[in-house]
Amino acid sequence: MAGHTVPAIATPYYCNGNINSYVRLYPGADRFELVRQAATALVHIHSKNIVHGDMCPENICVADDGTARVTDIAVDTLVRQTSQRNNLCVPSNWMYKSPEELEWGYRTTLTDVYSLAVTIYSVCNLFPDAFSWTISWLVI
């Protein structure tokens, strides 16, 4: 590939995994503090006029110091914009999407807030995976 630039995204490795795996591993973890940190990060992202586009538990990682870190900011939006195909399907967590985004494909700061609210419900639930399973059955 001499002379060609290959785009890449480098991110830290979070050994604690995402927020749902973390609260399963550490049941005494302060879930409300973790989601508060994620919400604060989303406010900061939105203050820069950036739409996350895929807010879900898998995109909130927990650092070694126990703080929540929002990841994959606008990655699928960037993939869509740089693709030569209009109908590119980017894997996403549909159960966290707003009805507007699912129906019309709109991505805004408001759809991010909806996704964050569903994420908070999932994280604060005593059984973090139960919501995903239940909503899947409701939609199917």
PDB file of C-alpha atoms in Angstrom, residues 28-40 66-69 123-124:
ATOM      1  CA  GLY A  28     -21.981  -2.426  44.164  1.00  0.00           C
ATOM      2  CA  ALA A  29     -20.798   0.065  41.536  1.00  0.00           C
ATOM      3  CA  ASP A  30     -22.510   3.458  41.655  1.00  0.00           C
ATOM      4  CA  ARG A  31     -24.635   3.127  38.520  1.00  0.00           C
ATOM      5  CA  PHE A  32     -26.094   6.602  38.928  1.00  0.00           C
ATOM      6  CA  GLU A  33     -22.645   8.196  39.048  1.00  0.00           C
ATOM      7  CA  LEU A  34     -21.576   6.271  35.953  1.00  0.00           C
ATOM      8  CA  VAL A  35     -24.613   7.376  33.939  1.00  0.00           C
ATOM      9  CA  ARG A  36     -24.198  10.943  35.258  1.00  0.00           C
ATOM     10  CA  GLN A  37     -20.658  10.932  33.887  1.00  0.00           C
ATOM     11  CA  ALA A  38     -21.895   9.605  30.541  1.00  0.00           C
ATOM     12  CA  ALA A  39     -24.618  12.268  30.427  1.00  0.00           C
ATOM     13  CA  THR A  40     -22.060  14.984  31.199  1.00  0.00           C
ATOM     14  CA  GLY A  66     -13.857   3.543  37.485  1.00  0.00           C
ATOM     15  CA  THR A  67     -14.997   6.542  35.451  1.00  0.00           C
ATOM     16  CA  ALA A  68     -17.337   6.277  32.484  1.00  0.00           C
ATOM     17  CA  ARG A  69     -15.952   7.154  29.046  1.00  0.00           C
ATOM     18  CA  VAL A 123     -27.837   0.306  33.259  1.00  0.00           C
ATOM     19  CA  CYS A 124     -29.931   1.131  36.341  1.00  0.00           C
TER      20      CYS A 124
END
